[in-house]
XYZ file of C-alpha atoms in Angstrom:
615
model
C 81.848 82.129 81.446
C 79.428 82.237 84.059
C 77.769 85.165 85.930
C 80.207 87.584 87.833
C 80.043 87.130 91.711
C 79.420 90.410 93.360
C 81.691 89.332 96.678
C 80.325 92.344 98.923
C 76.465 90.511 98.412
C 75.628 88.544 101.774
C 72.269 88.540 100.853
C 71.654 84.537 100.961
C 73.678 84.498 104.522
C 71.034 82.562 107.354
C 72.251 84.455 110.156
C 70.516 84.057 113.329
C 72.081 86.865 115.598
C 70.988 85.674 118.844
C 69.301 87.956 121.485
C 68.133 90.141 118.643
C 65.248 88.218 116.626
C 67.016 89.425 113.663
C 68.726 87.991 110.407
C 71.071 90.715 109.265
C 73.285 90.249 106.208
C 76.983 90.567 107.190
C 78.500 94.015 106.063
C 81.611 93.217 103.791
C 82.165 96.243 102.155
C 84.160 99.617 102.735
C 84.773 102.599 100.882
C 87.929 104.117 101.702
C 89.711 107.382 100.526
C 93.239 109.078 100.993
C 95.653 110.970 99.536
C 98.010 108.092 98.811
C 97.583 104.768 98.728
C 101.075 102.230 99.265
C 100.481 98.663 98.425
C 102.982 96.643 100.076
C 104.036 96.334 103.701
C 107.909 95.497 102.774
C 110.800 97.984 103.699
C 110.596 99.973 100.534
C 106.480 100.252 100.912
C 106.920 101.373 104.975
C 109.386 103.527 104.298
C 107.784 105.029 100.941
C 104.537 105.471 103.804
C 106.414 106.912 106.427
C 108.105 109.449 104.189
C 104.761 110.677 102.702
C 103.086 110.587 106.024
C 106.220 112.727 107.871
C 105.587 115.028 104.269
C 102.143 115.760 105.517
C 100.159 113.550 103.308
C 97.188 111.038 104.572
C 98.744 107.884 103.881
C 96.967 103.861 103.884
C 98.718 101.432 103.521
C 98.092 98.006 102.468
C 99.927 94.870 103.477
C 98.944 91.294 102.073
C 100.512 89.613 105.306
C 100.134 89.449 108.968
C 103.163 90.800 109.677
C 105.014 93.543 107.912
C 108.757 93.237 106.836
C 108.173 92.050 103.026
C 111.281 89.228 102.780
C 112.598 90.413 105.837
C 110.000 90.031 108.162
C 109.642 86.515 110.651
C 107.609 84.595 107.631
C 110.897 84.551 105.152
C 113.867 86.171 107.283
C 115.996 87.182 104.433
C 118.723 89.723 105.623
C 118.079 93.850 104.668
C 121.245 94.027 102.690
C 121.867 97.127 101.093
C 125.640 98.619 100.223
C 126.483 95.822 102.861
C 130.163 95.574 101.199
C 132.076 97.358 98.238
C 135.137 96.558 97.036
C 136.984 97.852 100.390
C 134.912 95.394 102.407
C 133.266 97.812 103.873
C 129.468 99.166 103.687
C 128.087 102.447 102.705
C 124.969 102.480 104.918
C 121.936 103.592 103.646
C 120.655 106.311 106.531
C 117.058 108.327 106.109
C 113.951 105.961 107.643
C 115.786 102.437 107.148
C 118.426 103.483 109.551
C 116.022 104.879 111.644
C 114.243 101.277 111.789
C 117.308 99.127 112.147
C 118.571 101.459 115.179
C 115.344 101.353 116.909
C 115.355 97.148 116.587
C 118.767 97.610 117.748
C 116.775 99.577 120.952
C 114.288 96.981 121.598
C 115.357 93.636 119.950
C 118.659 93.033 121.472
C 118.075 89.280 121.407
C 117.714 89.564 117.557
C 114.378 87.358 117.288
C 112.731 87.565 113.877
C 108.649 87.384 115.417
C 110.423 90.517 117.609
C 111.397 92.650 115.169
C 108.049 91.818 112.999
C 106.567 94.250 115.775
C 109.180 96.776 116.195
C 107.905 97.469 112.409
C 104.592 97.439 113.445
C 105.180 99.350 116.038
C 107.801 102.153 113.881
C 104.359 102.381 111.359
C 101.423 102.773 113.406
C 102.932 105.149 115.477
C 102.866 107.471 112.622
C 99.209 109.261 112.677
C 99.424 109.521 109.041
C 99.267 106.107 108.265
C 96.200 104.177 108.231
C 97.519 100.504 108.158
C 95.490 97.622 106.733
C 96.926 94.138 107.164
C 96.039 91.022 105.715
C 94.831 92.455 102.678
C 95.581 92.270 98.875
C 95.112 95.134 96.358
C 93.492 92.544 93.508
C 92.354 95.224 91.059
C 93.036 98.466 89.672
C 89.980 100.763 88.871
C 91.073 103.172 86.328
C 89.687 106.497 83.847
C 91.897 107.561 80.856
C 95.629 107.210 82.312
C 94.985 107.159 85.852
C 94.318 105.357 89.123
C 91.131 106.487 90.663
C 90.667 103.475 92.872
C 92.472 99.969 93.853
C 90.043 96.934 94.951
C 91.399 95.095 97.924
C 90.265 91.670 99.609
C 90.945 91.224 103.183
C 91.069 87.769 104.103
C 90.436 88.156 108.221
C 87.095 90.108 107.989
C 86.140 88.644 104.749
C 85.558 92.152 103.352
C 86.226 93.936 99.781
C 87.764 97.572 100.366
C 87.448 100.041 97.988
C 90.261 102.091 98.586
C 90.718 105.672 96.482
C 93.016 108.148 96.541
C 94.962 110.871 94.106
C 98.502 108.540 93.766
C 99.337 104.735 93.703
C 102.794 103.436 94.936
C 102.991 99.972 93.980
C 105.710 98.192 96.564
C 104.504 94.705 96.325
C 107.434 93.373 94.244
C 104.992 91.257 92.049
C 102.924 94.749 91.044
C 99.217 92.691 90.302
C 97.616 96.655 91.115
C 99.770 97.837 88.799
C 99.310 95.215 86.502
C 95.772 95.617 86.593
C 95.593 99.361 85.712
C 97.401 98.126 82.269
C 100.649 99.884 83.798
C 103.561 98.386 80.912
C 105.737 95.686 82.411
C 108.324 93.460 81.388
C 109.563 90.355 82.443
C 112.703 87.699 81.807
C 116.430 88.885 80.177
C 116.993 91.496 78.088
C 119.526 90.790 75.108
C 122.889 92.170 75.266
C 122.126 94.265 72.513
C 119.296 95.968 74.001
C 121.058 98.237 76.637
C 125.162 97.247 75.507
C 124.985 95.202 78.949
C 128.390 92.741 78.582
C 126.339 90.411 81.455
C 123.282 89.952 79.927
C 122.546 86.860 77.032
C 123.174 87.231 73.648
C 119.056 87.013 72.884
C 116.816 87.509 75.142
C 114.497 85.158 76.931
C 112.208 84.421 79.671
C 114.560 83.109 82.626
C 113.904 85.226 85.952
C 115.727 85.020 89.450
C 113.786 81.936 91.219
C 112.522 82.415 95.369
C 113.788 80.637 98.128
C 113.041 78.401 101.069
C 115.053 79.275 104.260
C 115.696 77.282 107.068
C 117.914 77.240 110.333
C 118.939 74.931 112.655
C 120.204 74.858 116.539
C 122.253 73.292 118.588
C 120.163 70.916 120.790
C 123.073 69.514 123.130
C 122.661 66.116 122.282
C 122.856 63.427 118.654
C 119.648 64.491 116.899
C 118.045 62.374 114.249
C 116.603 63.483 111.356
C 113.871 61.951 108.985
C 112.761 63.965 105.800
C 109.341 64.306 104.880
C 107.591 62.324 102.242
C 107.891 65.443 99.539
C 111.708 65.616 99.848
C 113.735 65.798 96.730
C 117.418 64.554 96.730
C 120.249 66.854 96.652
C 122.791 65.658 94.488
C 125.927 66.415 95.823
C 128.619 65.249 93.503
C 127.042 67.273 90.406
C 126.286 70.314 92.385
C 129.213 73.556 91.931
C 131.827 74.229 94.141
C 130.019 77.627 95.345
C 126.650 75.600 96.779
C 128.156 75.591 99.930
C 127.046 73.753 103.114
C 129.377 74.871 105.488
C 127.561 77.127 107.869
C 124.467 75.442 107.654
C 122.874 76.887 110.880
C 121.470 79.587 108.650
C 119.822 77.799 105.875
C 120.763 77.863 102.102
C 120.120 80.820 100.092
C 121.242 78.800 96.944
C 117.961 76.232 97.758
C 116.271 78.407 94.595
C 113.758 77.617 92.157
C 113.678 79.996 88.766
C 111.260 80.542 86.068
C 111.307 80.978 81.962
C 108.065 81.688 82.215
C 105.284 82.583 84.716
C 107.113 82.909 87.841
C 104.069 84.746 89.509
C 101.402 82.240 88.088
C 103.258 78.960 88.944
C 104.026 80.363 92.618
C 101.890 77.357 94.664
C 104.107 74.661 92.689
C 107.574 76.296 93.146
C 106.794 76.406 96.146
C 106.333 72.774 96.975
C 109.782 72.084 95.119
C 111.671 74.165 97.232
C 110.311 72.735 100.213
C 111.396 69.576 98.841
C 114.502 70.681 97.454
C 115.047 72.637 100.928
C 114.283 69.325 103.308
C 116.818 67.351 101.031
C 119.551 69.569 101.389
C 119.205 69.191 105.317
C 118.730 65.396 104.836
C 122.389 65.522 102.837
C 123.662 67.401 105.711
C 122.065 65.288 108.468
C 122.736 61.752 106.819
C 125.516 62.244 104.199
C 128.101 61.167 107.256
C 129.907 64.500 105.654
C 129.250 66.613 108.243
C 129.688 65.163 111.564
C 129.781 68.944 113.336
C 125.902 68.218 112.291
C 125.307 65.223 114.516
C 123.594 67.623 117.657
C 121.882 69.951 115.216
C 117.901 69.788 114.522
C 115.875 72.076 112.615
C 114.373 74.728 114.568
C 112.216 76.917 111.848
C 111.396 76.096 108.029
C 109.946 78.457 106.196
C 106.488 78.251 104.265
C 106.303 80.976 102.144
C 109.144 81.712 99.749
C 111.413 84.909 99.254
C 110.661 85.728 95.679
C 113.585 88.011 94.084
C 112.418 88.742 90.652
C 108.612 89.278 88.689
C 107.279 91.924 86.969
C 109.304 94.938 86.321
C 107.675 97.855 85.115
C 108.567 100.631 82.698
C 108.909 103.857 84.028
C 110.454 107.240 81.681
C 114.217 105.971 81.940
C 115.316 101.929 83.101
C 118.068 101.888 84.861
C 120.479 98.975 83.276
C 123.874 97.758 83.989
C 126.265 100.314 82.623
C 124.603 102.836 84.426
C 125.691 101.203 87.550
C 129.262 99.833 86.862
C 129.908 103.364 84.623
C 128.393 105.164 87.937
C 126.336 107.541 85.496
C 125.249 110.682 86.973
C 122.135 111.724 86.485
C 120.536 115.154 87.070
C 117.400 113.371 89.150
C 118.893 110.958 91.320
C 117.219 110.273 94.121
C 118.245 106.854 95.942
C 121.334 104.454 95.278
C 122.886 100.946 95.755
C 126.025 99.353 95.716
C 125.464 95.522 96.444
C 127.437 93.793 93.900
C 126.125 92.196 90.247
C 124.072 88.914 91.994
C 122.430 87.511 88.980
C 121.653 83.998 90.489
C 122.114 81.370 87.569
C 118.634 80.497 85.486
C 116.552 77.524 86.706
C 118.513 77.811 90.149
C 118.922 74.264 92.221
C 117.622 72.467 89.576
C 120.588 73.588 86.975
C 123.254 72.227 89.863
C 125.761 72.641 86.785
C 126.153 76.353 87.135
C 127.303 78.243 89.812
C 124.121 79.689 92.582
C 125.172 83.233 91.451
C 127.357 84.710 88.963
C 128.416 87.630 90.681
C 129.268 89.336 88.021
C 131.111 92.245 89.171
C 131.158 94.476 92.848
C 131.338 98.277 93.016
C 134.430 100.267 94.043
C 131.858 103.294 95.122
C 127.783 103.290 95.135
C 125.713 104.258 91.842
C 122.676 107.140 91.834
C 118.961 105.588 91.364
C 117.352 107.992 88.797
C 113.845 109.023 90.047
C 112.639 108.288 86.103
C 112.831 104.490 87.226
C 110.135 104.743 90.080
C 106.802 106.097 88.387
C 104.898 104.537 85.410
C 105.583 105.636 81.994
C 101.743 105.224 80.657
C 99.771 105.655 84.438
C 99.799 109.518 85.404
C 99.720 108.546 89.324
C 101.517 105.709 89.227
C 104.649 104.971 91.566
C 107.002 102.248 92.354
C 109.702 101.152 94.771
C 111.620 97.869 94.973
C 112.430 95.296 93.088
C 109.490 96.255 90.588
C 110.580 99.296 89.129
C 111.848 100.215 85.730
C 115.284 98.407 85.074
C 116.848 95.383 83.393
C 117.027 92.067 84.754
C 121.075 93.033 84.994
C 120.298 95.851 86.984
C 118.246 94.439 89.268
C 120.227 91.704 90.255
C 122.229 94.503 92.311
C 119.262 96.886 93.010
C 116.732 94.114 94.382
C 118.306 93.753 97.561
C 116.019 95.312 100.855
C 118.364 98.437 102.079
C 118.448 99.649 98.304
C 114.371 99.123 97.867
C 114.043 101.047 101.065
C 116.035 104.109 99.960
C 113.408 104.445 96.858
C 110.877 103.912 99.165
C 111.744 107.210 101.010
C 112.234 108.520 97.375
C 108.778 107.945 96.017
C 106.969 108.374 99.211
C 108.445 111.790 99.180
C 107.950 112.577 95.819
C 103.888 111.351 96.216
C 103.653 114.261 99.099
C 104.853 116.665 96.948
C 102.941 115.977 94.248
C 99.856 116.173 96.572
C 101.177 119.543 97.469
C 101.863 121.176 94.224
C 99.116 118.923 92.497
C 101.061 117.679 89.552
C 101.764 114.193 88.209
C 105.518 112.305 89.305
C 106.492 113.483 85.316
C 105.918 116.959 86.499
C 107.224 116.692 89.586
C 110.924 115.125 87.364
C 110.571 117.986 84.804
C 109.771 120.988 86.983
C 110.523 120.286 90.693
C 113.390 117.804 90.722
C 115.550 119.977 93.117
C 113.099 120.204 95.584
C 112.619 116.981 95.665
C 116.463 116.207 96.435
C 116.673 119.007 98.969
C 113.823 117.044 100.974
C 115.436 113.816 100.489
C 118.587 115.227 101.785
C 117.028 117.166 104.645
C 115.633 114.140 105.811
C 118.621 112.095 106.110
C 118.251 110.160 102.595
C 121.524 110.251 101.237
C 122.308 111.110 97.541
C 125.730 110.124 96.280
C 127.718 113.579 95.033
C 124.705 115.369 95.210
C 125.655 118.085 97.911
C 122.361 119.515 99.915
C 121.553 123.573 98.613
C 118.921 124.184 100.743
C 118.421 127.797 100.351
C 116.239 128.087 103.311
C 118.695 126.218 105.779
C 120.285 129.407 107.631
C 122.903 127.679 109.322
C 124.840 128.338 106.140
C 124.664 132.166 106.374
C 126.155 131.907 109.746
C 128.943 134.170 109.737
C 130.847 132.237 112.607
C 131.218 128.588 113.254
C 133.240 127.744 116.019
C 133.580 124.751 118.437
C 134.984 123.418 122.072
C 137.399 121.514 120.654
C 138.397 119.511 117.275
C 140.631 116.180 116.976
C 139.641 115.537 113.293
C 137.857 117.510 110.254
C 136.646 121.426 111.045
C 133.341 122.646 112.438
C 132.780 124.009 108.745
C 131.922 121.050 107.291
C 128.882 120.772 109.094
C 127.414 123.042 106.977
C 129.097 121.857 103.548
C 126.088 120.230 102.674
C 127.239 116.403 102.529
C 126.304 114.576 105.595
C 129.006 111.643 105.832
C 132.696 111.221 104.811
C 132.337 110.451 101.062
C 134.869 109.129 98.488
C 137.757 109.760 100.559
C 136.827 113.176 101.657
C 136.029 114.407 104.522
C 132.513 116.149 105.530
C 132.715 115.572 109.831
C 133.957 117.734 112.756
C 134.333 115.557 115.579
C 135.388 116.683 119.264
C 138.609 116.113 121.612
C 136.441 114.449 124.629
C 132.745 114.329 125.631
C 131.235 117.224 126.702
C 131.866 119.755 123.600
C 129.988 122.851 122.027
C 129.329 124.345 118.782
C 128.550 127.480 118.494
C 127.031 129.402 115.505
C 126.526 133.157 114.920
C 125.242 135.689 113.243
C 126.153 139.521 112.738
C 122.713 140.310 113.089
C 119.540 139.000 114.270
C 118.180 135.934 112.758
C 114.366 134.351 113.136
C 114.471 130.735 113.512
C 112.311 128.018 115.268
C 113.929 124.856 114.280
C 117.479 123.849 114.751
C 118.769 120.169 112.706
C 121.358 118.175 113.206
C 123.530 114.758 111.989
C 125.220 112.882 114.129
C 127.344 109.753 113.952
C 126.437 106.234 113.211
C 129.548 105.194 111.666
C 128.098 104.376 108.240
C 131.144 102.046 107.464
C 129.570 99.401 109.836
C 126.687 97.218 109.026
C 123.927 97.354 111.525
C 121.138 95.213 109.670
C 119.969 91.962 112.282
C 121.567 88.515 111.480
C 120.718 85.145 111.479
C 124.690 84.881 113.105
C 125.210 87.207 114.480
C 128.755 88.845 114.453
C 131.056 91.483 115.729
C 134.034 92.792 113.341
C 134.727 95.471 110.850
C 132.598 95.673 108.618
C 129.204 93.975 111.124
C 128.317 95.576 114.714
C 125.280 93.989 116.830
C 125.212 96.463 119.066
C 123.854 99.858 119.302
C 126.646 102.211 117.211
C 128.957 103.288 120.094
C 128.778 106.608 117.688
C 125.545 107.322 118.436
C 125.014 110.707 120.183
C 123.159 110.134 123.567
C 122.777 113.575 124.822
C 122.503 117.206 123.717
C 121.352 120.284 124.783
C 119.857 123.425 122.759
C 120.741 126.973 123.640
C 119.782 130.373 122.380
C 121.467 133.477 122.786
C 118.518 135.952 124.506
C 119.721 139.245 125.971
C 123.302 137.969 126.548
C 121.805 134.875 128.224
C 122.139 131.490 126.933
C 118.177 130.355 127.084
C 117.890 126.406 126.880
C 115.043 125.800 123.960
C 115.574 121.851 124.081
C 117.366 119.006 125.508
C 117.646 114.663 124.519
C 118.701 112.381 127.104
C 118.358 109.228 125.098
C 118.627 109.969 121.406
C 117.586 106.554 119.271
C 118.260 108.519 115.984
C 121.025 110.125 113.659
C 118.570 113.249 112.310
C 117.929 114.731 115.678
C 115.827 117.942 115.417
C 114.704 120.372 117.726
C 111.703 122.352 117.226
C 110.157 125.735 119.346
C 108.353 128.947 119.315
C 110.157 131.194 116.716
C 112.611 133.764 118.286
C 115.112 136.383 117.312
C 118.479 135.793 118.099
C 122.197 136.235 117.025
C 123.487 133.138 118.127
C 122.532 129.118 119.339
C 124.913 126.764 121.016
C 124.782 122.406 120.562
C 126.112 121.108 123.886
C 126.877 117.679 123.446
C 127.387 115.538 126.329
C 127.542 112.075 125.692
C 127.667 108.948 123.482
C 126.584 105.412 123.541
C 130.453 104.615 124.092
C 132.542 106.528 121.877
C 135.561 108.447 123.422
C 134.253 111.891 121.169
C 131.659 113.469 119.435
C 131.192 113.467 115.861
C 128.786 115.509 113.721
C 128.130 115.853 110.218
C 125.386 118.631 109.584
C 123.639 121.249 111.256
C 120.565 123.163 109.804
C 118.607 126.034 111.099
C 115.117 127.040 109.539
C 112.469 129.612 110.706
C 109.676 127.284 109.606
């Protein structure tokens, strides 16, 4: 091999920087430190940095792209499913920071455009002063000493310079993992035998075969007959081998099924793969355009193809536990759960479109109720200050099938990015953090909206649960109670709400005796049985809304009890969020009052927690 290029050496540049007489080399080098680093600009990377920023911790992180948005964003437009349907046919919504970004695009992207809601992320991360946010850059290398991170090496392709970013933890969210890779964190890749885990859907040996990416494409209506000529590189779709499930019919939003897998090197054979699909994508719209099957096609013309592929499966690394299949479909409990999915067993058939044989996905089995996401399956099992959210992170290829899908990535995202605060706080590894401070890592997670199946908030410091009164306006369904019963939605049948007769209601809580508190909490509805994710088609039924959740609180007012007067501390006129808090100079006080005037729509008021803290 020849010499090793130092890239940050601009010595032989000839610059002539007129107006100066000078030749200055080019500066293309930065040293960088933080207290965490995320690598990986998807949903589960913004919402792992958001969640350690919020947590107090100085945050950079590192997106690849010019956008953010991972799959979801403009460049691939794949939809953030999460629980979007168990066996009911209804969701069970992830809430925490993913809600919180599909709400606000439901604010300010009421036209649904994809290049729209590209900057309503941008916007929902840089307004966090946290987060120091580095675009168009790729973490290439890991520097490491004994077991740990000390530094990650990234190339930034707009300003042609090498970072050299340290910091005390890593969270790898870049679904392929190369930082991770680098540091010599253990991976695994392809299908684990059956054997391996007892997992009835895996093969009977194992093998290579991983979930292939995909090509999107959509199409529009263009009022008049629209001709259509593939490109040179198209490949033929054969129709009359192809299974049943390949579906054409709608074809305005592209074929998910238009998927190319790999037995071997999915990551190193990307550039290829990725002229096949657009081949294999262009000839499925030539079958539709020119087949003479589809006449409803006649006025349709594409209006977007995409050019870089949605990859769904890589590297998946090995953490202290992986999660595998009967841990979801058994719904195992475990003691440090900290996220959870529900989207059905979607193990998309090996080789893809080019095994037409097979069904496009098996879907093996969907869930009655959603599963816990151990926090053992998000942090390396041989890199101290290694983390991981997304489709990366310690499970079986079974497992992830289910788990891979955006909303689920995002709630570990919140889980890890919380976790790597703490850490920095009580200065111990994630392993430390899962032996010794588990709890405190749920209570966090649960105070900040995340949602933990059966795992009931305990929040010792929350004071609204000492209140020795609870009382309210009025009540048409559940009891004022609940709202401090620690579960913060309406779970397996039961119910955790109190929800008013009307508009215009109170709750009021007291105490006996004084009580010192500058922060008051609260939960309100978003009707977590309705999906609120953008669509390519959009639709209005059930189980979908495309509207702002009617639910929604709109308006509230804060009052505290001083000298038998009811002293307003804090009011919200247009509320965007479900976690609403409230904070203000501490004060002594026996009693505080929610008025709560109005909703986006809905005929009364529902609320699922309130928490009171002197912090």
């Amino acid at each position: 091999m020849g010499k090793a290029i130092d890239l940050t050496d601009r010595s032989s540049d000839q610059w002539i920087k007129m107006g100066t007489g000078k030749m200055p080399p080019p500066v293309r080098s930065k040293n960088i430190s933080t207290d965490i680093a995320v690598i990986g600009g998807g949903m589960a990377g913004i919402c792992a940095a958001v969640s350690a920023a919020r947590n107090g911790s100085k945050v950079i992180l590192v997106q690849d792209r010019p956008v953010l948005g991972g799959n979801a964003s403009s460049e691939i437009r794949v939809i953030v499913h999460g629980v979007t349907k168990l066996k009911n046919g209804l969701p069970e919504r992830e809430t925490g920071i993913i809600e919180e970004i599909l709400l606000l695009n439901r604010f300010y992207n009421e036209q649904h455009s994809f290049t729209v809601w590209d900057h309503v992320l941008y916007d929902f991360v840089t307004r966090e002063p946290n987060i120091t946010l580095i675009m168009n850059t790729q973490a290439i290398r890991a520097e490491t000493e004994d077991d740990k991170i000390v530094a990650t090496l990234c190339w930034q392709l707009t300003t042609e310079t090498l970072l050299r970013i340290s910091a005390e933890l890593f969270i790898d969210c870049s679904g392929d993992g190369l930082m991770a890779a680098t540091a010599g964190a253990l991976y695994r890749t392809g299908r684990e035998a059956a054997s391996e885990f007892g997992e009835k859907y895996a093969p009977e040996k194992a093998d290579g075969w991983q979930m292939g990416a995909t090509i999107l494409l959509s199409s529009r209506d263009m009022g008049k007959p629209m001709k259509y000529n593939p490109p040179s590189y198209s490949i033929e779709f054969d129709a009359e081998k192809t299974h049943p499930d390949r579906r054409i019919l709608p074809f305005v939003e592209g074929f998910w099924w238009v998927e190319v897998g790999s037995q071997d090197d999915i990551v190193g054979t990307a550039e290829i793969d990725r002229h096949r699909l657009m081949g294999y994508a262009y000839g499925v719209w030539d079958y539709v355009k020119n087949s003479g099957k589809f006449p409803q096609a006649e006025n349709f013309a594409l209006d977007w193809v995409g050019s870089l592929p949605g990859r769904r499966e890589s590297r998946r690394f090995i953490g202290d536990y992986i999660l595998s299949e009967g841990d979801q479909i058994g719904f195992k409990s475990f003691d440090d759960a900290v996220a959870f999915g529900g989207w059905p067993l979607d193990e998309h058939n090996p080789g893809g479109i080019e095994n037409l044989a097979e069904p496009p996905s098996f879907w093996h089995e969907h869930f009655e109720k959603t599963y816990q996401i151990p926090f053992g399956s998000l942090y390396s099992k041989n890199i101290a200050n290694l983390l991981f959210a997304g489709r990366n992170v310690s499970q079986t290829h079974v497992a992830l099938s289910s788990s891979r899908v955006m909303g689920t990535c995002a709630t570990m995202g919140q889980a890890v990015g919380t976790a790597a605060a703490l850490c920095i706080k009580k200065k111990v590894t994630p392993r430390e953090l899962r032996n010794n401070h588990i709890s405190e890592l749920q209570e966090q997670l649960l105070r900040d909206d995340a949602f933990i199946p059966e795992r009931p908030a305990q929040d010792k410091a929350d004071l609204a649960k000492s209140a020795h009164r609870i009382t309210a306006s009025s009540t048409i369904s559940g009891d004022a109670k609940h709202l401090v019963d620690g579960i913060s939605r309406d779970e397996n049948g039961q119910v955790h709400h109190w929800q008013s007769d009307g508009l215009n209601a109170e709750v009021v809580f007291e105490w006996n005796d004084l009580v010192s508190f500058s922060c008051i909490e609260l939960k309100c509805d978003t009707n977590v049985k309705k999906n609120i994710m953008m669509l390519k088609n959009p639709r209005e039924n059930e189980a979908y809304t495309t509207k702002i959740p009617v639910e929604l609180l709109k308006s509230l007012e804060l009052f505290v009890l001083v000298d038998g007067k009811w002293v307003q501390k804090g009011s919200l006129d247009k509320n965007q969020r479900r976690l609403i808090k409230f904070n203000f100079k501490k004060i002594e006080s026996t009693s505080f009052k929610l008025r709560l005037n109005e909703t986006y729509g809905a005929k009364n008021i529902k609320l699922f927690e309130v928490r009171c803290y002197s912090n």
